[in-house]
XYZ file of N, CA and C in Angstrom:
858
model
N 0.945 14.712 18.210
C 1.251 15.818 17.911
C 2.202 16.289 16.347
N 2.986 14.866 16.265
C 3.798 14.652 14.556
C 3.206 15.128 13.698
N 1.559 14.699 13.278
C 1.115 14.901 12.369
C 0.351 16.123 12.463
N -0.031 17.035 13.681
C 0.077 18.383 13.411
C 0.735 19.288 12.905
N 1.932 18.758 13.606
C 2.944 19.744 12.882
C 3.738 19.620 11.217
N 3.495 18.103 11.194
C 3.471 17.962 9.839
C 2.837 18.649 9.441
N 1.192 19.139 9.106
C 0.452 20.106 8.632
C 0.064 21.243 8.472
N 1.251 21.558 9.973
C 1.472 22.899 9.627
C 2.092 23.388 9.388
N 3.710 22.571 8.999
C 4.686 22.469 7.965
C 4.124 22.899 6.625
N 3.372 21.864 6.093
C 2.236 21.709 4.830
C 1.683 22.943 4.425
N 1.089 23.640 5.539
C 0.594 24.919 5.159
C 1.402 26.407 5.349
N 3.031 25.957 5.928
C 3.136 27.227 5.478
C 4.464 27.064 4.605
N 4.442 26.386 4.053
C 5.016 25.794 2.648
C 3.894 26.483 1.617
N 2.572 25.837 1.986
C 1.739 26.371 0.800
C 1.692 27.509 1.010
N 1.401 28.178 2.156
C 0.999 29.988 2.547
C 1.738 30.596 1.345
N 3.205 30.380 1.830
C 4.695 30.904 1.477
C 5.240 30.959 -0.284
N 4.882 29.364 -0.188
C 4.940 29.298 -2.188
C 4.054 30.020 -2.702
N 2.733 29.976 -2.378
C 1.991 31.130 -3.071
C 1.857 32.215 -3.204
N 2.465 32.852 -2.347
C 2.605 34.610 -1.941
C 3.359 35.184 -3.060
N 4.586 33.836 -2.959
C 6.254 34.056 -4.491
C 4.982 33.949 -5.603
N 4.258 33.327 -6.058
C 3.500 32.589 -6.807
C 2.800 33.528 -7.448
N 2.422 34.182 -6.722
C 1.217 35.890 -7.406
C 2.221 36.793 -8.558
N 3.550 36.462 -8.074
C 4.114 37.119 -9.371
C 3.924 37.253 -10.543
N 4.206 37.967 -11.277
C 3.706 38.191 -12.966
C 4.789 37.390 -13.267
N 5.012 35.719 -14.357
C 5.613 35.372 -14.598
C 6.423 36.422 -15.672
N 7.756 35.733 -16.600
C 7.864 36.315 -17.655
C 6.820 36.292 -19.040
N 7.435 36.746 -19.946
C 6.390 36.831 -21.495
C 6.932 35.350 -21.471
N 8.388 34.370 -21.068
C 8.687 33.652 -22.207
C 7.708 32.310 -21.485
N 7.748 30.955 -22.338
C 7.161 30.229 -21.548
C 7.671 29.203 -20.404
N 6.456 29.390 -19.670
C 6.852 28.505 -18.359
C 7.814 27.101 -18.267
N 8.026 26.327 -18.101
C 8.377 25.289 -17.747
C 7.257 24.104 -17.648
N 6.784 24.762 -16.532
C 5.139 23.974 -16.114
C 4.063 24.000 -17.076
N 4.021 24.930 -18.105
C 3.100 25.295 -18.869
C 2.729 23.416 -19.298
N 3.975 22.702 -19.729
C 4.010 21.182 -20.050
C 4.554 20.568 -20.199
N 3.897 18.919 -19.651
C 3.991 17.591 -18.723
C 4.924 17.331 -19.745
N 4.571 16.976 -21.152
C 4.811 15.860 -22.559
C 6.146 15.724 -22.047
N 6.850 14.226 -21.900
C 8.103 14.217 -22.380
C 9.215 14.027 -20.797
N 8.281 14.335 -20.010
C 9.207 14.577 -18.339
C 8.917 13.164 -17.906
N 9.714 12.722 -17.217
C 10.089 11.747 -15.837
C 9.370 12.135 -14.600
N 9.200 10.991 -14.024
C 9.332 11.769 -12.504
C 8.919 10.929 -11.290
N 9.553 10.564 -10.870
C 9.602 9.581 -9.294
C 9.746 9.971 -8.010
N 8.863 9.117 -6.828
C 8.875 9.710 -5.571
C 8.496 8.139 -4.821
N 9.096 8.214 -3.583
C 8.778 7.727 -1.799
C 8.096 8.470 -1.478
N 7.501 7.202 -0.496
C 6.526 7.801 0.584
C 6.073 6.544 0.985
N 5.139 7.107 2.314
C 4.792 5.644 3.432
C 3.062 6.390 3.081
N 2.801 5.013 4.000
C 0.830 4.382 3.976
C 0.733 5.039 4.931
N -0.148 4.883 5.421
C -1.835 3.781 6.582
C -2.372 3.237 5.836
N -2.593 1.641 5.956
C -3.396 0.691 4.942
C -4.922 0.417 6.343
N -5.501 0.203 4.891
C -6.735 -0.239 6.264
C -7.616 -1.278 5.275
N -8.345 -2.646 5.768
C -8.630 -3.508 5.159
C -9.715 -4.140 6.012
N -11.258 -4.629 4.822
C -12.226 -5.274 5.610
C -11.561 -6.348 6.105
N -13.221 -7.382 6.795
C -12.692 -8.468 6.833
C -12.759 -9.803 5.879
N -12.064 -10.690 6.239
C -12.179 -11.620 4.687
C -11.988 -12.936 5.650
N -12.639 -13.464 5.080
C -12.519 -15.846 5.210
C -11.295 -15.942 4.527
N -10.809 -16.500 5.524
C -9.617 -17.342 5.285
C -9.311 -18.583 5.199
N -8.834 -19.116 3.872
C -9.194 -20.577 3.531
C -7.619 -20.964 3.283
N -7.510 -21.878 4.984
C -6.014 -22.949 4.517
C -6.522 -24.465 4.557
N -5.479 -24.747 3.642
C -5.620 -25.835 2.824
C -3.890 -26.715 2.601
N -3.913 -27.828 3.275
C -2.810 -28.053 3.310
C -2.944 -29.928 3.653
N -1.646 -30.879 3.383
C -1.708 -32.166 4.681
C -2.651 -32.473 5.609
N -3.852 -33.204 5.743
C -4.252 -33.151 7.228
C -5.995 -32.374 7.360
N -5.851 -31.529 6.803
C -6.795 -30.541 7.793
C -7.053 -28.968 5.425
N -8.312 -28.333 6.150
C -9.214 -27.717 5.041
C -9.764 -26.978 5.120
N -9.556 -25.571 5.846
C -10.835 -24.813 6.350
C -10.310 -23.315 6.402
N -11.651 -22.765 7.279
C -12.077 -21.494 6.686
C -12.716 -20.608 8.255
N -10.770 -19.585 8.726
C -11.572 -18.964 9.533
C -12.529 -17.718 8.644
N -13.014 -17.725 8.998
C -14.867 -16.521 8.726
C -14.443 -15.013 9.297
N -14.552 -14.133 8.118
C -14.971 -12.794 8.653
C -13.796 -12.162 9.290
N -12.642 -12.491 8.728
C -10.724 -12.685 10.748
C -10.802 -11.545 9.656
N -10.530 -10.331 11.381
C -9.899 -9.240 11.259
C -8.543 -8.804 10.946
N -8.299 -7.638 10.718
C -7.119 -7.534 10.274
C -6.523 -5.811 10.304
N -5.710 -5.298 10.354
C -4.542 -4.374 10.920
C -3.374 -4.120 10.006
N -3.583 -2.966 9.934
C -1.566 -2.374 9.401
C -1.029 -2.987 10.416
N 0.565 -2.230 10.171
C 2.138 -1.857 11.291
C 2.797 -1.382 11.285
N 2.476 0.604 11.465
C 3.098 1.319 10.828
C 4.149 1.352 12.645
N 5.000 2.294 11.854
C 6.067 2.464 12.796
C 6.283 4.160 12.807
N 5.598 4.827 12.410
C 5.363 6.429 12.922
C 5.997 6.982 11.704
N 6.618 8.559 12.380
C 8.293 9.020 11.523
C 8.923 8.681 11.701
N 10.113 8.172 11.012
C 11.126 7.508 11.566
C 12.570 7.584 10.491
N 13.632 7.204 10.815
C 14.621 7.262 9.385
C 14.896 6.165 8.843
N 14.261 5.036 9.075
C 14.358 4.441 8.927
C 13.176 4.445 7.584
N 12.951 5.394 6.944
C 12.024 5.804 5.616
C 13.087 6.514 4.445
N 15.118 6.232 4.960
C 15.908 6.855 4.125
C 16.962 6.012 4.225
N 16.599 5.066 5.338
C 18.207 4.465 5.973
C 18.508 3.235 4.894
N 19.113 3.433 3.574
C 19.415 1.085 2.953
C 19.595 0.805 4.251
N 18.850 -0.148 3.262
C 18.030 -1.761 4.025
C 17.184 -2.085 5.001
N 16.278 -0.450 5.181
C 16.097 -0.539 6.273
C 14.788 0.169 5.885
N 14.491 0.258 4.482
C 13.450 0.449 3.831
C 11.894 0.024 3.804
N 12.569 -1.274 3.879
C 10.605 -2.270 3.910
C 9.855 -2.434 5.610
N 11.522 -1.877 6.515
C 10.456 -1.858 7.670
C 9.451 -1.122 8.134
N 9.122 -0.450 7.372
C 7.901 1.054 7.062
C 7.070 0.341 6.150
N 6.168 0.754 6.264
C 4.923 0.886 4.753
C 5.672 1.734 4.072
N 6.365 1.958 3.308
C 6.450 2.302 1.984
C 5.951 2.405 1.040
N 6.072 3.496 0.025
C 5.923 3.736 -1.377
C 6.416 3.799 -2.349
N 6.489 3.281 -3.738
C 7.593 3.953 -4.672
C 6.627 4.157 -5.869
N 6.982 4.682 -6.794
C 6.389 4.819 -7.964
C 7.186 5.704 -8.920
N 7.232 5.197 -9.832
C 8.390 5.671 -11.240
C 7.787 5.822 -12.381
N 7.432 7.698 -13.317
C 6.422 7.092 -14.617
C 7.217 8.161 -15.520
N 6.041 8.298 -16.659
C 6.787 9.235 -17.899
C 5.441 10.179 -18.352
N 5.170 11.143 -18.697
C 4.550 12.004 -19.221
C 4.132 11.906 -20.524
N 3.126 11.211 -21.318
C 2.713 10.854 -22.647
C 2.047 12.071 -23.101
N 1.685 12.633 -22.926
C 0.515 14.075 -22.795
C 0.825 14.677 -21.735
N 0.916 16.148 -21.903
C 0.645 17.606 -20.808
C -0.559 16.242 -19.867
N -1.826 15.667 -20.076
C -2.360 15.682 -18.529
C -2.611 14.156 -18.202
N -1.396 13.455 -19.126
C -1.549 12.028 -18.705
C 0.024 11.184 -18.690
N -0.077 10.514 -17.942
C 1.115 9.588 -17.632
C 0.850 8.701 -17.333
N 2.058 7.473 -17.815
C 1.431 6.143 -17.316
C 3.173 5.508 -16.098
N 2.483 4.764 -15.004
C 3.907 4.629 -14.510
C 4.107 3.463 -13.842
N 5.255 3.181 -13.311
C 4.635 1.519 -12.256
C 5.172 1.780 -10.752
N 4.547 1.152 -10.469
C 4.989 1.662 -8.593
C 4.497 0.158 -7.474
N 5.428 0.116 -6.563
C 4.784 -0.927 -5.434
C 4.425 -0.157 -3.830
N 3.581 -0.892 -3.795
C 3.362 -0.725 -2.742
C 3.067 -1.741 -1.816
N 4.254 -1.101 -0.501
C 4.815 -2.167 0.711
C 3.842 -1.419 1.578
N 2.520 -2.722 1.809
C 2.004 -2.537 3.259
C 2.256 -3.980 3.953
N 1.548 -3.162 5.331
C 1.862 -4.537 6.026
C 0.521 -5.061 6.617
N 0.124 -6.264 6.680
C -1.175 -7.115 6.404
C -0.695 -7.326 8.137
N -1.775 -7.633 9.485
C -1.207 -8.503 10.311
C -2.894 -9.069 10.415
N -3.101 -10.232 10.382
C -5.065 -10.847 10.786
C -4.423 -10.224 12.552
N -5.324 -9.761 13.093
C -5.616 -9.604 14.703
C -5.847 -10.752 15.227
N -4.283 -10.389 15.787
C -4.401 -11.612 17.351
C -5.615 -11.820 18.087
N -6.241 -10.452 18.595
C -7.006 -10.632 19.475
C -8.588 -10.606 19.145
N -8.549 -11.964 18.918
C -9.842 -11.722 18.620
C -10.819 -13.369 18.467
N -12.216 -13.798 18.717
C -12.199 -15.421 18.429
C -12.957 -15.158 17.269
N -12.987 -16.624 16.401
C -13.715 -15.958 14.585
C -14.509 -17.314 15.115
N -14.843 -17.803 13.343
C -15.933 -18.614 13.926
C -15.182 -19.784 12.795
N -15.401 -20.668 12.507
C -14.145 -22.043 11.502
C -15.371 -22.852 11.136
N -14.965 -22.993 9.864
C -15.758 -24.265 9.228
C -14.546 -25.039 8.307
N -14.714 -26.758 8.473
C -13.836 -27.265 7.926
C -13.642 -28.468 8.713
N -12.467 -29.057 7.875
C -11.938 -30.780 9.401
C -10.343 -29.792 9.467
N -9.952 -30.944 10.652
C -8.685 -31.167 10.784
C -8.454 -32.559 11.307
N -7.592 -33.185 10.635
C -6.880 -34.527 10.980
C -5.578 -34.694 10.492
N -4.543 -34.225 11.986
C -3.618 -34.516 12.072
C -2.592 -35.833 12.371
N -1.790 -36.296 11.832
C -0.799 -37.272 12.496
C -1.009 -36.737 14.198
N -1.098 -37.689 15.029
C -0.766 -37.427 16.499
C 0.320 -36.972 16.811
N 0.903 -37.311 15.980
C 2.180 -37.068 16.599
C 2.593 -35.423 16.464
N 1.535 -35.069 15.547
C 1.470 -33.112 15.183
C 1.352 -32.771 16.555
N 2.437 -31.637 16.775
C 1.785 -30.332 17.840
C -0.214 -29.880 17.370
N -0.187 -29.887 15.859
C -1.193 -29.645 16.061
C -2.534 -30.375 16.461
N -2.507 -31.226 16.222
C -3.844 -32.515 16.266
C -3.958 -32.239 17.475
N -3.489 -31.224 18.274
C -4.685 -31.038 19.444
C -6.363 -30.002 18.814
N -6.659 -29.801 17.790
C -7.621 -29.252 17.156
C -7.597 -30.100 16.086
N -7.506 -31.090 16.350
C -8.611 -32.511 15.093
C -9.699 -32.036 15.186
N -10.511 -32.461 14.562
C -11.861 -32.504 14.737
C -12.489 -31.897 13.249
N -14.006 -31.789 12.925
C -15.496 -31.424 11.848
C -15.735 -30.645 12.898
N -15.297 -29.099 11.765
C -16.387 -27.684 12.808
C -17.331 -26.789 11.639
N -18.368 -26.827 11.920
C -19.513 -26.195 12.060
C -19.612 -24.889 12.380
N -19.273 -23.690 12.253
C -19.590 -22.416 12.808
C -18.991 -22.555 13.781
N -17.925 -23.132 14.593
C -17.776 -23.197 15.858
C -16.648 -21.689 16.081
N -17.111 -21.175 17.311
C -15.158 -20.600 17.266
C -14.294 -21.019 17.954
N -12.870 -20.184 17.355
C -11.910 -20.177 17.561
C -11.157 -19.449 18.483
N -10.492 -19.633 19.344
C -9.966 -18.710 20.065
C -8.050 -18.295 19.180
N -8.392 -17.069 18.733
C -6.859 -17.133 18.222
C -5.722 -16.090 18.965
N -5.864 -16.031 20.044
C -5.181 -14.962 21.019
C -4.113 -15.276 21.254
N -3.821 -16.965 21.646
C -2.088 -17.492 21.283
C -1.367 -17.721 20.644
N -1.986 -17.920 19.582
C -1.419 -17.520 18.282
C -0.938 -19.700 18.622
N -1.537 -20.552 18.945
C -1.627 -21.702 18.994
C -1.821 -22.567 17.537
N -3.224 -21.466 16.982
C -4.027 -22.096 16.011
C -3.444 -22.015 14.707
N -3.433 -20.294 14.800
C -2.878 -19.389 13.806
C -2.536 -18.350 13.992
N -1.327 -18.255 12.981
C -0.892 -16.601 12.998
C -0.321 -16.632 11.522
N -1.106 -15.131 11.083
C -1.245 -14.879 9.498
C -0.762 -13.722 9.522
N 0.520 -13.327 8.550
C 0.875 -11.906 7.987
C 1.322 -11.513 7.091
N 1.026 -11.219 6.598
C 1.812 -10.324 5.436
C 2.550 -8.786 5.239
N 3.756 -9.120 6.682
C 3.978 -7.754 7.067
C 5.847 -7.964 6.364
N 6.065 -8.535 5.440
C 7.238 -8.178 5.065
C 7.169 -8.237 3.489
N 5.998 -7.796 2.844
C 4.987 -7.024 2.869
C 3.954 -7.278 2.310
N 2.970 -7.083 2.350
C 1.662 -6.881 1.486
C 2.178 -5.802 0.487
N 3.235 -6.771 -0.884
C 3.865 -5.821 -2.017
C 2.243 -6.446 -2.918
N 2.137 -4.785 -3.280
C 1.413 -4.517 -4.330
C 2.260 -4.060 -5.441
N 2.348 -5.071 -5.986
C 3.846 -4.361 -7.451
C 2.101 -3.944 -8.696
N 2.091 -2.426 -9.172
C 1.538 -2.443 -10.547
C 1.993 -1.491 -11.548
N 1.045 -1.317 -12.603
C 1.612 -0.280 -13.087
C -0.004 0.662 -13.475
N -0.188 2.171 -13.889
C -0.962 2.949 -13.506
C -0.989 4.409 -14.733
N -2.286 4.284 -15.110
C -2.255 5.339 -15.547
C -2.804 6.687 -15.045
N -2.469 7.321 -15.612
C -3.271 8.836 -14.186
C -2.990 10.034 -15.342
N -4.233 10.835 -14.529
C -4.836 12.072 -15.378
C -4.267 13.197 -14.648
N -3.267 14.651 -14.674
C -3.192 14.930 -14.147
C -3.895 16.571 -14.700
N -4.062 17.744 -13.872
C -5.196 18.565 -14.407
C -4.107 20.169 -13.020
N -3.613 20.598 -13.746
C -3.425 22.060 -13.078
C -4.593 23.141 -12.778
N -5.090 22.957 -11.503
C -5.048 23.600 -10.632
C -4.457 25.267 -9.998
N -4.032 25.266 -10.209
C -2.846 27.007 -9.662
C -3.899 27.833 -10.150
N -4.659 28.365 -10.942
C -5.620 29.518 -11.096
C -6.464 29.832 -10.358
N -6.923 28.479 -9.837
C -8.134 28.776 -8.990
C -7.274 29.024 -7.231
N -6.226 29.132 -7.345
C -6.338 29.904 -6.599
C -5.317 31.537 -6.311
N -5.330 31.358 -7.263
C -4.408 32.727 -8.202
C -3.189 32.962 -8.879
N -2.527 31.556 -8.122
C -1.336 31.606 -9.078
C -0.620 31.835 -9.824
N -0.179 32.100 -10.658
C 0.152 32.809 -12.006
C 1.542 32.404 -12.371
N 2.692 31.984 -11.187
C 3.610 31.612 -11.772
C 4.016 30.392 -11.347
N 3.298 29.372 -11.686
C 3.495 28.014 -11.753
C 5.422 27.518 -11.695
N 6.285 28.153 -12.380
C 7.782 27.968 -12.243
C 7.783 27.746 -10.720
N 7.112 28.562 -9.852
C 7.609 28.940 -8.308
C 7.267 27.877 -7.595
N 5.712 28.008 -7.912
C 4.987 26.946 -6.891
C 2.983 26.380 -7.955
N 3.469 25.119 -8.028
C 2.188 24.706 -8.686
C 1.039 23.952 -8.144
N 0.496 24.144 -8.016
C -0.811 22.899 -7.340
C -1.511 22.366 -8.617
N -1.438 20.572 -8.517
C -2.572 19.904 -9.469
C -2.922 19.096 -8.945
N -4.029 18.825 -9.538
C -5.012 17.752 -8.883
C -4.635 16.074 -9.429
N -4.465 15.115 -8.983
C -4.110 13.512 -9.777
C -5.285 12.565 -9.459
N -5.024 12.153 -10.091
C -6.450 10.995 -10.350
C -5.658 9.803 -10.774
N -6.218 8.398 -10.700
C -5.257 7.376 -11.739
C -6.180 5.422 -11.022
N -5.947 4.941 -12.382
C -6.151 3.432 -11.859
C -5.373 2.683 -12.289
N -5.466 1.488 -11.632
C -3.865 0.290 -11.881
C -4.360 -0.804 -12.227
N -2.931 -1.514 -11.963
C -3.326 -3.480 -11.949
C -2.446 -3.707 -11.313
N -1.933 -5.172 -10.560
C -0.991 -5.326 -10.947
C -1.214 -6.788 -10.215
N 0.095 -7.303 -9.105
C 0.078 -8.364 -8.754
C 0.647 -8.546 -7.508
N -0.045 -8.964 -6.696
C 0.618 -9.403 -5.139
C 1.816 -10.121 -5.295
N 2.819 -9.465 -4.486
C 3.900 -10.536 -4.108
C 4.595 -10.423 -2.866
N 3.301 -10.846 -1.816
C 4.350 -10.770 -0.227
C 5.162 -12.052 0.260
N 5.802 -11.490 1.364
C 6.892 -12.663 2.346
C 5.667 -13.035 2.620
N 4.655 -13.836 3.742
C 3.885 -13.678 4.152
C 4.644 -14.746 5.358
N 3.825 -14.609 6.627
C 4.485 -14.953 7.966
C 3.384 -15.955 8.481
N 3.062 -16.788 8.327
C 2.076 -17.464 8.745
C 2.058 -19.274 9.627
N 1.728 -18.998 10.227
C 2.239 -20.367 11.128
C 0.875 -21.269 10.922
N 0.456 -22.071 10.597
C -0.790 -22.657 11.051
C -0.795 -24.074 11.966
N -1.352 -24.043 12.509
C -1.628 -25.133 13.069
C 0.225 -25.789 13.615
N 0.901 -24.634 13.940
C 2.366 -24.836 14.562
C 3.310 -25.609 13.747
N 2.693 -25.379 12.860
C 4.000 -26.179 11.139
C 4.914 -24.682 10.499
N 6.128 -25.419 10.463
C 6.927 -25.143 9.881
C 6.599 -23.824 9.062
N 6.759 -22.379 9.217
C 6.471 -21.123 7.886
C 6.595 -21.008 7.184
N 6.517 -20.483 5.931
C 6.809 -20.876 4.297
C 7.722 -18.969 4.577
N 8.660 -18.621 4.561
C 9.356 -17.188 4.406
C 10.415 -16.750 2.979
N 9.748 -17.295 1.623
C 10.251 -16.410 0.989
C 8.679 -15.422 0.237
N 9.610 -14.299 -0.698
C 8.671 -14.189 -1.604
C 7.711 -14.823 -2.560
N 6.887 -14.613 -3.052
C 6.177 -15.261 -3.682
C 4.690 -14.845 -4.460
N 4.403 -14.934 -5.919
C 3.291 -14.172 -6.554
C 2.335 -15.117 -5.792
N 0.882 -13.863 -5.604
C 0.007 -14.919 -4.617
C -1.339 -14.536 -5.222
N -0.846 -13.081 -6.163
C -2.847 -12.500 -6.340
C -2.126 -12.139 -7.268
N -3.307 -11.050 -7.681
C -3.916 -9.576 -8.232
C -4.534 -8.970 -7.266
N -4.316 -7.492 -7.854
C -5.196 -6.637 -7.316
C -5.472 -4.808 -8.732
N -6.342 -4.743 -8.054
C -6.774 -3.096 -8.709
C -7.207 -2.246 -7.956
N -6.310 -1.361 -8.327
C -6.298 -0.036 -7.193
C -7.175 1.467 -8.340
N -7.446 2.268 -7.416
C -7.668 3.613 -8.254
C -7.755 5.157 -7.204
N -7.080 5.750 -7.538
C -6.536 7.080 -6.068
C -6.445 8.449 -6.776
N -6.699 8.840 -5.783
C -6.871 10.810 -5.986
C -6.134 11.388 -5.328
N -5.259 12.679 -5.944
C -4.677 13.326 -4.615
C -4.467 14.759 -5.597
N -3.745 15.526 -4.104
C -2.377 16.688 -4.995
C -1.593 16.613 -5.007
N -1.010 17.040 -5.791
C 0.725 17.180 -6.215
C 0.429 18.812 -5.822
N 2.078 19.086 -4.636
C 2.495 20.192 -5.144
C 3.890 20.617 -5.592
N 4.122 20.991 -6.379
C 4.885 21.141 -7.100
C 6.037 22.485 -7.346
N 7.253 22.433 -6.527
C 7.953 23.718 -5.871
C 9.068 23.687 -6.665
N 9.313 24.874 -7.650
C 10.448 25.202 -8.074
C 10.633 24.531 -9.392
N 9.619 23.764 -10.244
C 9.465 23.206 -11.349
C 10.028 21.708 -11.049
N 10.584 21.211 -10.002
C 11.208 19.981 -10.594
C 10.812 19.069 -8.884
N 10.682 19.811 -8.228
C 10.632 18.938 -6.161
C 9.465 19.285 -6.034
N 8.454 17.837 -5.596
C 7.048 17.810 -4.950
C 7.090 17.245 -3.937
N 5.764 17.333 -3.456
C 5.328 16.811 -2.160
C 3.629 16.509 -2.771
N 3.353 14.802 -2.675
C 2.400 14.227 -3.502
C 1.563 13.665 -1.835
N 0.361 14.297 -1.853
C -0.974 13.421 -0.842
C -1.597 12.489 -1.923
N -2.310 11.495 -1.193
C -2.672 10.944 -2.209
C -3.762 9.386 -1.016
N -5.691 9.638 -1.758
C -6.164 8.378 -1.047
C -5.745 7.179 -2.391
N -6.231 6.258 -1.876
C -5.861 5.361 -2.387
C -6.411 4.278 -2.365
N -7.366 3.416 -3.027
C -8.329 1.986 -2.764
C -8.174 1.198 -3.601
N -8.922 -0.158 -3.353
C -8.331 -1.488 -4.464
C -8.906 -2.425 -3.733
N -9.123 -3.294 -4.332
C -9.553 -4.874 -4.403
C -8.298 -5.895 -4.727
N -8.208 -6.528 -3.825
C -6.745 -8.077 -3.793
C -7.452 -8.874 -3.760
N -7.268 -10.198 -4.059
C -7.502 -11.477 -4.610
C -6.098 -12.100 -4.321
N -5.921 -12.779 -3.626
C -4.772 -13.996 -3.506
C -4.944 -15.119 -3.145
N -5.369 -15.603 -4.414
C -5.592 -16.962 -4.552
C -4.801 -18.553 -4.195
N -2.987 -17.800 -3.930
C -2.703 -18.864 -3.777
C -1.195 -18.230 -2.762
N -1.518 -17.867 -1.263
C -0.615 -17.634 -0.311
C 0.066 -18.972 0.034
N 1.381 -19.174 0.044
C 1.979 -20.176 0.073
C 2.753 -20.298 1.556
N 2.170 -21.106 2.651
C 2.481 -21.364 3.887
C 3.347 -21.717 4.730
N 3.728 -23.469 3.935
C 4.257 -24.267 4.255
C 5.701 -24.248 2.903
N 6.074 -24.607 3.069
C 7.179 -25.819 2.198
C 6.868 -26.840 1.109
N 6.134 -27.905 1.997
C 5.849 -28.739 1.836
C 4.312 -28.721 0.705
N 3.546 -27.224 0.175
C 3.225 -27.228 -0.428
C 1.874 -26.313 0.163
N 1.509 -26.597 1.236
C 0.305 -26.211 1.832
C -0.094 -24.606 1.273
N -0.655 -24.473 1.708
C -1.529 -22.042 0.799
C -2.626 -22.198 1.535
N -2.831 -20.923 1.549
C -4.188 -20.380 1.697
C -4.703 -19.047 0.392
N -5.857 -18.770 0.802
C -6.350 -17.576 -0.066
C -7.156 -17.057 0.933
N -7.488 -15.726 0.064
C -8.423 -15.207 0.708
C -8.229 -13.678 -0.409
N -9.141 -13.125 -0.179
C -9.855 -11.524 -0.694
C -10.569 -10.916 -0.042
N -9.869 -9.324 -0.127
C -10.271 -8.283 0.498
C -10.435 -7.108 -0.025
N -10.845 -5.799 0.359
C -10.807 -4.262 -0.007
C -10.112 -3.617 0.908
N -9.027 -2.779 0.141
C -8.315 -2.788 1.179
C -8.223 -1.159 0.551
N -7.572 0.333 1.595
C -7.547 1.555 1.549
C -6.389 2.116 1.793
N -5.856 3.225 1.405
C -4.506 3.825 1.430
C -4.446 5.118 1.696
N -4.249 6.097 2.576
C -3.364 7.299 2.865
C -2.120 7.304 2.540
N -1.767 8.497 2.150
C -0.044 8.062 1.259
C 0.153 9.553 1.187
N 1.734 9.822 2.153
C 2.268 10.996 1.864
C 3.572 10.604 0.732
N 4.332 11.714 -0.203
C 5.391 11.411 -1.060
C 6.321 12.321 -1.501
N 7.252 12.042 -1.619
C 8.004 13.206 -2.491
C 9.270 13.078 -2.969
N 8.885 13.671 -3.835
C 9.438 13.274 -5.198
C 10.337 14.524 -6.387
N 10.860 14.271 -7.905
C 10.914 15.448 -8.360
C 10.669 14.853 -9.979
N 10.450 15.446 -10.505
C 10.244 15.329 -12.387
C 10.817 16.143 -13.564
N 11.044 15.755 -13.509
C 12.601 16.502 -14.775
C 12.463 15.803 -16.465
N 12.774 16.868 -17.349
C 12.444 16.384 -18.588
C 14.412 16.000 -18.991
N 14.088 14.547 -19.016
C 15.490 13.961 -19.940
C 15.914 14.603 -21.243
């Protein structure tokens, strides 16, 4: 219901702004005719989607891989936390700030705060060895595994999440093109419609919640890998300075050093991901 209301609201704004924008503009050049020299910034929320991945864990007394582990994101839906100081990262959020060095090209830096949760309700195949001291709780899983199923439902064997979060810190270059004329919009200072597309690269700085074989978890931010991304979307600019932006984004993430304990144990995995993003922001020439 909330999604339908949001779509209806966007449609109403689009129709209203389009109607106003049909008026002929004055002979002076429109503010929105050029982007070069403008700064912009926005914040929004996302839904994230991940392919399966092989989770490899290595530490004192164990070296094993959980094959083709399934995962999902952890959305909260529309809520006040998106704009509440101190609670911004409790939701899946996105930030970006950038500069137009050309009318159609900009550079930006951003953070995609996704949440990655290994699906607990699954049975996966495991390969490797576990040989912990008998005094440790995880020693009940000692053995050598060759494509053997392991039940992950109770979390005693493994809990693995990047819930605070799967933080992709990146730089991006994007192309903007004004497509207002396609819809007969002449006065873009009232309403402007742009198509955007960009490519980026960056680092993964997660705060990982992982409990491996019931050992104490590591719970601090750590540079764990790198990623590449590409996106495309629509930018709806109102009254020259304010906009809403929708994007579809996807890419590849390779996490080569995920800290799981304070004794140096770590995990590795890589996967493809996708996002749907809605953001709100402003654009100004300073």
